[in-house]
Amino acid sequence: MTSAGLRPSSTRPAPHRSDRARAGAAGSVAILDPMAGVDAEVGQPNAQARESALVAAAKRGDAAAFDHLVHLHSPTMYRTAFRIVGSGDADDVVQEAWISTWHRIADFREEARLSTYLYRVTVNTALMQLRRARRMHPLPVDETLPDDSERQPEPSMLRTLSADALHEAVRGLPVEQRLAVVLRDFEGLAYAEAAAILDISVPALKSRLHRGRNNLAHTMSDWK
Amino acid sequence: MSGPPPTDALHSAVLAQIQHVAAQPVPAPHGLAARTVIRLRHLRAGDDGPVVIDRTERGRTQVSGRVAASLAVGAAAGLPDLLAVTGSAGPAQIRLQVSLRYGVDGPATLAAARESIRTALTGTLGPDVPTVVLDLVDVHRGG
């Protein structure tokens, strides 16, 4: 038993409050809000209903509603892209992801949450970006690094990494492991949601997490 | 046996570091959402999207195709042998429809014009200027 025992799959970690707060603040930018007034009448913000209304309006071609969603979700998408591709390309990934979403929003079926859908688009766009970079650099880091996923240093050997160093270590992981770690361990998504975003089974996700965490542990133990 | 299995203990230590970092905000670049909205507006207006990247902010602010095309048209308008110019831009290409003054050497004039336009764009937008294609659509006798 490995990673599954560390955190129950049914328990979602606490959201990153600072990011949620910033997302909410960004949403208040002067953009026409078709739901203005509704929340005031209710007295309490109903984020889910509000978002559903925005999505419905965007699906009808309401650009202002779509732009509101852009302000609302871009921080989360940027954070995810940043951890996959780095700061150099993350904003491009976010923009391309939104353009893709604009083209396809009419086909979005609300069986899944919009955030899940946007995670998927962001991940796919980030993967395309990585492939473009790979074409420019025929010997990608992913394939030249030895896979240390089966080596296990002692927990006491781990060094504490700075945020920059940890992000760098994550971006040094093979892509499949990187995506699993970002969605599950950084974003705190449930196993089922992360697996759905990556279009893999939960056991496959757990396997990637296991190897990814082992590789990170190795990096942490060797960090200079 | 005491303590957690070695793998669980190891992964717990890794996760503790991840969660510590994950709790820290990752600020998006200033104006990212606003820039995205502007780009979407260009897109909805029929513009095909960015064709040029300049180096002003972190290095990668994208310029819309419409902006790039208008810059190219402006550069072409200053060339004496091109009498009429319209333009459009796609994701990787600026395309201009040009009319030439009668009597000039067409291929040589177009080649020189293409270089002049690229040079002008480079001065404004930096080195990543997309392909400039000139379509000769007319020849004017007067002018």
Coordinates of C-alpha atoms in Angstrom, one line a residue:
Chain A
M1 CA 0.0 0.0 0.0
T2 CA 1.4 3.3 -1.0
S3 CA 0.0 6.6 -1.8
A4 CA -3.6 5.6 -1.3
G5 CA -3.1 5.3 2.4
L6 CA -1.8 8.8 2.8
R7 CA -5.1 10.6 2.3
P8 CA -8.6 9.2 1.8
S9 CA -9.8 9.6 -1.7
S10 CA -13.1 10.9 -0.5
T11 CA -11.5 13.7 1.4
R12 CA -10.7 16.8 -0.6
P13 CA -8.0 19.0 0.9
A14 CA -8.9 22.5 1.9
P15 CA -9.0 24.8 -1.0
H16 CA -6.2 27.4 -1.3
R17 CA -8.0 30.2 0.2
S18 CA -5.7 33.0 -1.0
D19 CA -6.2 31.8 -4.6
R20 CA -9.9 31.5 -4.2
A21 CA -10.0 35.0 -2.8
R22 CA -8.0 36.4 -5.6
A23 CA -10.2 34.6 -8.1
G24 CA -13.2 36.3 -6.6
A25 CA -11.5 39.6 -6.6
A26 CA -10.6 39.2 -10.3
G27 CA -14.2 38.5 -11.0
S28 CA -15.2 41.9 -9.8
V29 CA -13.3 43.6 -12.6
A30 CA -15.5 45.9 -14.5
I31 CA -17.1 43.4 -16.8
L32 CA -20.7 43.3 -17.6
D33 CA -22.2 40.7 -15.2
P34 CA -25.5 39.3 -16.4
M35 CA -26.1 38.0 -12.9
A36 CA -25.6 41.3 -11.2
G37 CA -28.3 41.8 -8.6
V38 CA -29.2 38.1 -8.3
D39 CA -26.8 37.5 -5.4
A40 CA -28.0 40.6 -3.6
E41 CA -31.5 39.4 -3.7
V42 CA -30.6 36.0 -2.4
G43 CA -28.5 37.6 0.2
Q44 CA -25.8 34.9 0.1
P45 CA -23.5 34.3 -2.9
N46 CA -24.5 31.1 -4.7
A47 CA -21.4 30.5 -6.6
Q48 CA -22.5 27.3 -8.3
A49 CA -25.8 28.8 -9.5
R50 CA -24.0 31.9 -10.6
E51 CA -21.5 30.0 -12.6
S52 CA -24.2 27.9 -14.2
A53 CA -25.9 31.0 -15.3
L54 CA -22.7 32.4 -16.7
V55 CA -22.0 29.2 -18.6
A56 CA -25.5 29.1 -20.0
A57 CA -25.2 32.7 -21.2
A58 CA -21.7 32.0 -22.7
K59 CA -23.2 29.0 -24.5
R60 CA -25.7 31.3 -26.1
G61 CA -22.8 33.5 -27.3
D62 CA -22.8 36.1 -24.5
A63 CA -19.3 37.3 -24.7
A64 CA -19.5 39.3 -21.5
A65 CA -20.5 36.2 -19.6
F66 CA -17.7 34.3 -21.1
D67 CA -15.2 37.1 -20.2
H68 CA -16.5 37.0 -16.7
L69 CA -15.6 33.3 -16.5
V70 CA -12.1 34.2 -17.9
H71 CA -11.6 36.5 -14.9
L72 CA -13.0 34.0 -12.5
H73 CA -11.0 30.9 -13.5
S74 CA -7.7 32.2 -15.0
P75 CA -5.9 32.2 -11.7
T76 CA -6.5 28.5 -11.1
M77 CA -5.6 27.7 -14.7
Y78 CA -2.4 29.8 -14.5
R79 CA -1.4 28.1 -11.3
T80 CA -1.9 24.7 -12.9
A81 CA -0.1 25.6 -16.1
F82 CA 2.7 27.2 -14.2
R83 CA 3.4 24.0 -12.4
I84 CA 3.4 22.0 -15.6
V85 CA 5.3 24.2 -18.1
G86 CA 6.8 26.9 -15.9
S87 CA 6.3 30.6 -15.9
G88 CA 7.8 31.2 -19.4
D89 CA 4.8 29.6 -21.1
A90 CA 2.1 29.4 -18.6
D91 CA 0.3 32.6 -19.6
D92 CA 0.3 31.5 -23.3
V93 CA -1.2 28.2 -22.2
V94 CA -3.9 29.9 -20.3
Q95 CA -4.8 32.1 -23.3
E96 CA -4.8 29.2 -25.7
A97 CA -6.9 27.2 -23.3
W98 CA -9.5 30.0 -23.2
I99 CA -9.6 30.4 -26.9
S100 CA -10.2 26.7 -27.2
T101 CA -12.9 26.9 -24.6
W102 CA -14.6 29.8 -26.4
H103 CA -14.8 27.7 -29.6
R104 CA -16.2 24.7 -27.8
I105 CA -18.2 26.1 -25.0
A106 CA -21.5 25.4 -26.9
D107 CA -20.6 21.7 -26.7
F108 CA -19.9 21.8 -23.0
R109 CA -22.3 19.4 -21.2
E110 CA -22.7 20.3 -17.6
E111 CA -22.3 16.7 -16.5
A112 CA -19.0 17.8 -15.2
R113 CA -18.2 21.0 -13.4
L114 CA -16.8 23.8 -15.4
S115 CA -13.6 23.8 -13.3
T116 CA -13.0 20.1 -14.2
Y117 CA -13.5 20.9 -17.8
L118 CA -11.1 23.9 -17.6
Y119 CA -8.5 21.7 -15.8
R120 CA -8.7 19.3 -18.7
V121 CA -8.4 22.0 -21.3
T122 CA -5.5 23.5 -19.5
V123 CA -3.7 20.2 -19.1
N124 CA -4.2 19.4 -22.8
T125 CA -3.0 22.8 -23.9
A126 CA 0.0 22.5 -21.6
L127 CA 0.8 19.1 -23.1
M128 CA 0.7 20.7 -26.6
Q129 CA 3.1 23.3 -25.4
L130 CA 5.4 20.7 -24.1
R131 CA 5.3 18.9 -27.4
R132 CA 6.1 22.0 -29.3
A133 CA 9.1 22.6 -27.0
R134 CA 10.1 19.0 -27.4
R135 CA 10.2 19.4 -31.2
M136 CA 12.6 22.3 -30.7
H137 CA 14.7 20.3 -28.2
P138 CA 15.0 16.7 -29.5
L139 CA 16.5 15.3 -26.3
P140 CA 13.9 16.2 -23.7
V141 CA 14.8 16.1 -20.0
D142 CA 11.9 13.6 -19.4
E143 CA 13.6 10.9 -21.4
T144 CA 17.2 11.5 -20.5
L145 CA 16.8 11.5 -16.7
P146 CA 16.9 8.1 -15.1
D147 CA 13.7 7.0 -13.5
D148 CA 14.4 6.9 -9.8
S149 CA 10.8 6.0 -8.9
E150 CA 11.8 2.7 -7.3
R151 CA 14.7 4.0 -5.2
Q152 CA 13.5 5.2 -1.9
P153 CA 15.6 7.4 0.3
E154 CA 15.0 7.6 4.0
P155 CA 12.5 10.3 5.0
S156 CA 15.2 11.8 7.3
M157 CA 17.4 12.3 4.2
L158 CA 14.9 14.7 2.6
R159 CA 15.9 18.4 2.4
T160 CA 13.4 21.1 2.7
L161 CA 13.1 22.8 -0.7
S162 CA 12.1 26.3 -1.5
A163 CA 9.0 26.8 -3.5
D164 CA 11.0 27.5 -6.6
A165 CA 13.2 24.5 -6.1
L166 CA 10.2 22.3 -5.5
H167 CA 8.4 23.6 -8.6
E168 CA 11.6 23.0 -10.6
A169 CA 11.7 19.4 -9.2
V170 CA 8.1 18.8 -10.2
R171 CA 8.8 20.1 -13.7
G172 CA 11.7 17.7 -13.9
L173 CA 9.3 14.7 -13.4
P174 CA 8.2 12.7 -16.4
V175 CA 5.1 14.4 -17.8
E176 CA 2.7 11.7 -16.7
Q177 CA 3.9 11.8 -13.2
R178 CA 4.0 15.6 -13.2
L179 CA 0.4 15.9 -14.2
A180 CA -0.7 13.5 -11.5
V181 CA 1.3 15.3 -8.8
V182 CA 0.1 18.7 -9.9
L183 CA -3.6 17.8 -10.0
R184 CA -3.8 15.6 -7.0
D185 CA -1.1 16.8 -4.6
F186 CA -0.9 20.5 -5.5
E187 CA -4.5 21.2 -6.6
G188 CA -6.0 18.8 -4.1
L189 CA -8.4 17.2 -6.5
A190 CA -10.1 13.9 -5.6
Y191 CA -8.6 10.8 -7.2
A192 CA -11.6 10.3 -9.4
E193 CA -11.6 13.9 -10.7
A194 CA -7.9 14.0 -11.4
A195 CA -8.2 10.6 -13.1
A196 CA -11.1 11.8 -15.2
I197 CA -9.2 15.0 -16.2
L198 CA -6.3 12.8 -17.4
D199 CA -8.6 10.2 -18.9
I200 CA -7.0 7.4 -17.0
S201 CA -8.2 5.0 -14.3
V202 CA -7.8 5.7 -10.6
P203 CA -5.3 2.9 -10.1
A204 CA -3.3 4.3 -13.0
L205 CA -3.4 7.7 -11.4
K206 CA -2.2 6.2 -8.1
S207 CA 0.6 4.4 -9.8
R208 CA 1.8 7.7 -11.4
L209 CA 1.5 9.4 -8.1
H210 CA 3.5 6.7 -6.4
R211 CA 6.3 7.0 -8.9
G212 CA 6.2 10.8 -9.0
R213 CA 6.4 11.1 -5.2
N214 CA 9.3 8.6 -5.1
N215 CA 11.1 10.6 -7.8
L216 CA 10.5 13.8 -5.9
A217 CA 11.8 12.2 -2.7
H218 CA 14.9 11.2 -4.6
T219 CA 15.4 14.8 -5.8
M220 CA 14.8 16.2 -2.4
S221 CA 17.4 13.9 -0.9
D222 CA 20.0 14.8 -3.5
W223 CA 19.2 18.5 -3.8
K224 CA 22.2 20.7 -3.7
Chain B
M1 CA 6.5 -3.0 14.2
S2 CA 6.4 0.7 15.0
G3 CA 5.8 3.7 12.8
P4 CA 4.2 3.9 9.4
P5 CA 5.5 1.7 6.5
P6 CA 8.6 3.3 5.0
T7 CA 6.9 4.3 1.7
D8 CA 4.0 6.0 3.5
A9 CA 6.4 7.9 5.8
L10 CA 8.4 8.9 2.8
H11 CA 5.4 10.1 0.8
S12 CA 4.0 11.9 3.8
A13 CA 7.3 13.8 4.0
V14 CA 7.1 14.7 0.4
L15 CA 3.4 15.7 0.6
A16 CA 4.1 17.9 3.6
Q17 CA 6.5 19.9 1.5
I18 CA 4.1 20.0 -1.5
Q19 CA 1.2 21.1 0.6
H20 CA 3.3 23.8 2.2
V21 CA 4.2 25.2 -1.2
A22 CA 0.7 24.6 -2.6
A23 CA -0.7 26.8 0.1
Q24 CA 1.3 29.7 -1.2
P25 CA -0.3 31.7 -4.0
V26 CA 1.1 31.6 -7.5
P27 CA 0.3 35.0 -8.8
A28 CA -0.7 35.2 -12.4
P29 CA 1.1 37.8 -14.5
H30 CA -0.4 41.2 -14.2
G31 CA -3.3 41.6 -16.5
L32 CA -3.3 38.1 -17.8
A33 CA -7.1 37.7 -17.7
A34 CA -7.6 41.2 -19.2
R35 CA -5.2 40.5 -22.0
T36 CA -7.0 37.2 -22.6
V37 CA -10.3 39.1 -22.8
I38 CA -8.8 41.5 -25.3
R39 CA -7.5 38.7 -27.4
L40 CA -10.9 37.0 -27.3
R41 CA -12.5 40.2 -28.5
H42 CA -10.2 40.3 -31.5
L43 CA -11.0 36.7 -32.2
R44 CA -14.7 37.3 -32.1
A45 CA -14.3 40.3 -34.4
G46 CA -12.9 37.8 -37.0
D47 CA -9.2 38.3 -36.3
D48 CA -7.4 35.0 -36.4
G49 CA -5.3 35.5 -33.4
P50 CA -1.8 36.4 -32.5
V51 CA 0.9 36.4 -35.1
V52 CA 3.6 38.4 -33.4
I53 CA 5.3 38.2 -30.1
D54 CA 7.1 41.2 -28.7
R55 CA 9.5 41.5 -25.8
T56 CA 8.1 44.1 -23.6
E57 CA 6.8 42.2 -20.7
R58 CA 8.5 39.1 -19.4
G59 CA 9.0 38.8 -23.0
R60 CA 5.9 37.4 -24.5
T61 CA 3.1 39.8 -24.9
Q62 CA 1.1 38.6 -27.9
V63 CA 0.0 41.1 -30.5
S64 CA -3.2 40.4 -32.3
G65 CA -3.2 39.6 -36.0
R66 CA -5.2 42.8 -36.6
V67 CA -2.6 44.9 -35.0
A68 CA 0.2 43.2 -37.0
A69 CA -1.7 43.5 -40.2
S70 CA -2.3 47.2 -39.7
L71 CA 1.3 47.8 -38.9
A72 CA 2.3 46.0 -42.1
V73 CA -0.2 48.0 -44.2
G74 CA 1.2 51.1 -42.7
A75 CA 4.7 50.1 -43.6
A76 CA 3.7 49.1 -47.1
A77 CA 1.9 52.4 -47.6
G78 CA 5.1 54.3 -47.4
L79 CA 6.7 52.4 -50.3
P80 CA 6.6 54.5 -53.5
D81 CA 5.9 51.7 -56.0
L82 CA 3.0 50.1 -54.0
L83 CA -0.1 52.1 -54.8
A84 CA -2.8 50.3 -52.9
V85 CA -2.5 47.9 -50.0
T86 CA -4.9 46.0 -47.9
G87 CA -4.0 43.3 -45.4
S88 CA -5.0 40.6 -43.0
A89 CA -3.2 38.3 -40.7
G90 CA -3.5 34.7 -39.5
P91 CA -1.8 32.8 -36.7
A92 CA 1.6 32.7 -38.5
Q93 CA 1.3 34.9 -41.5
I94 CA 0.6 38.4 -42.6
R95 CA -0.9 38.7 -46.0
L96 CA -1.1 41.9 -48.0
Q97 CA -2.9 42.5 -51.3
V98 CA -0.9 45.1 -53.2
S99 CA -1.2 47.1 -56.4
L100 CA 2.0 48.1 -58.2
R101 CA 2.8 51.1 -60.3
Y102 CA 2.8 50.3 -63.9
G103 CA 6.2 49.8 -65.5
V104 CA 8.1 48.6 -62.4
D105 CA 9.8 45.3 -62.2
G106 CA 7.1 43.3 -60.5
P107 CA 9.1 40.5 -58.8
A108 CA 11.9 42.7 -57.8
T109 CA 9.6 45.3 -56.4
L110 CA 7.6 42.8 -54.5
A111 CA 10.7 41.2 -53.0
A112 CA 12.1 44.6 -52.0
A113 CA 8.7 45.6 -50.5
R114 CA 8.5 42.4 -48.5
E115 CA 11.9 43.0 -47.0
S116 CA 11.1 46.6 -46.3
I117 CA 7.9 45.6 -44.5
R118 CA 9.7 42.9 -42.5
T119 CA 12.3 45.4 -41.5
A120 CA 9.7 47.9 -40.4
L121 CA 7.8 45.3 -38.4
T122 CA 11.0 44.1 -36.7
G123 CA 11.7 47.6 -35.6
T124 CA 8.3 47.8 -33.9
L125 CA 7.7 44.3 -32.8
G126 CA 11.0 42.6 -32.3
P127 CA 12.6 39.8 -34.1
D128 CA 9.8 37.3 -34.2
V129 CA 8.1 38.7 -37.3
P130 CA 5.8 36.2 -39.0
T131 CA 5.9 35.5 -42.7
V132 CA 4.9 38.4 -44.9
V133 CA 3.1 37.4 -48.1
L134 CA 2.4 39.9 -50.9
D135 CA -0.3 39.1 -53.4
L136 CA -0.2 41.3 -56.5
V137 CA -3.8 42.1 -57.4
D138 CA -3.5 45.0 -59.8
V139 CA -1.2 47.2 -61.8
H140 CA -2.0 50.9 -62.0
R141 CA -1.1 52.8 -65.1
G142 CA -1.3 56.3 -63.7
G143 CA -0.3 57.8 -60.4

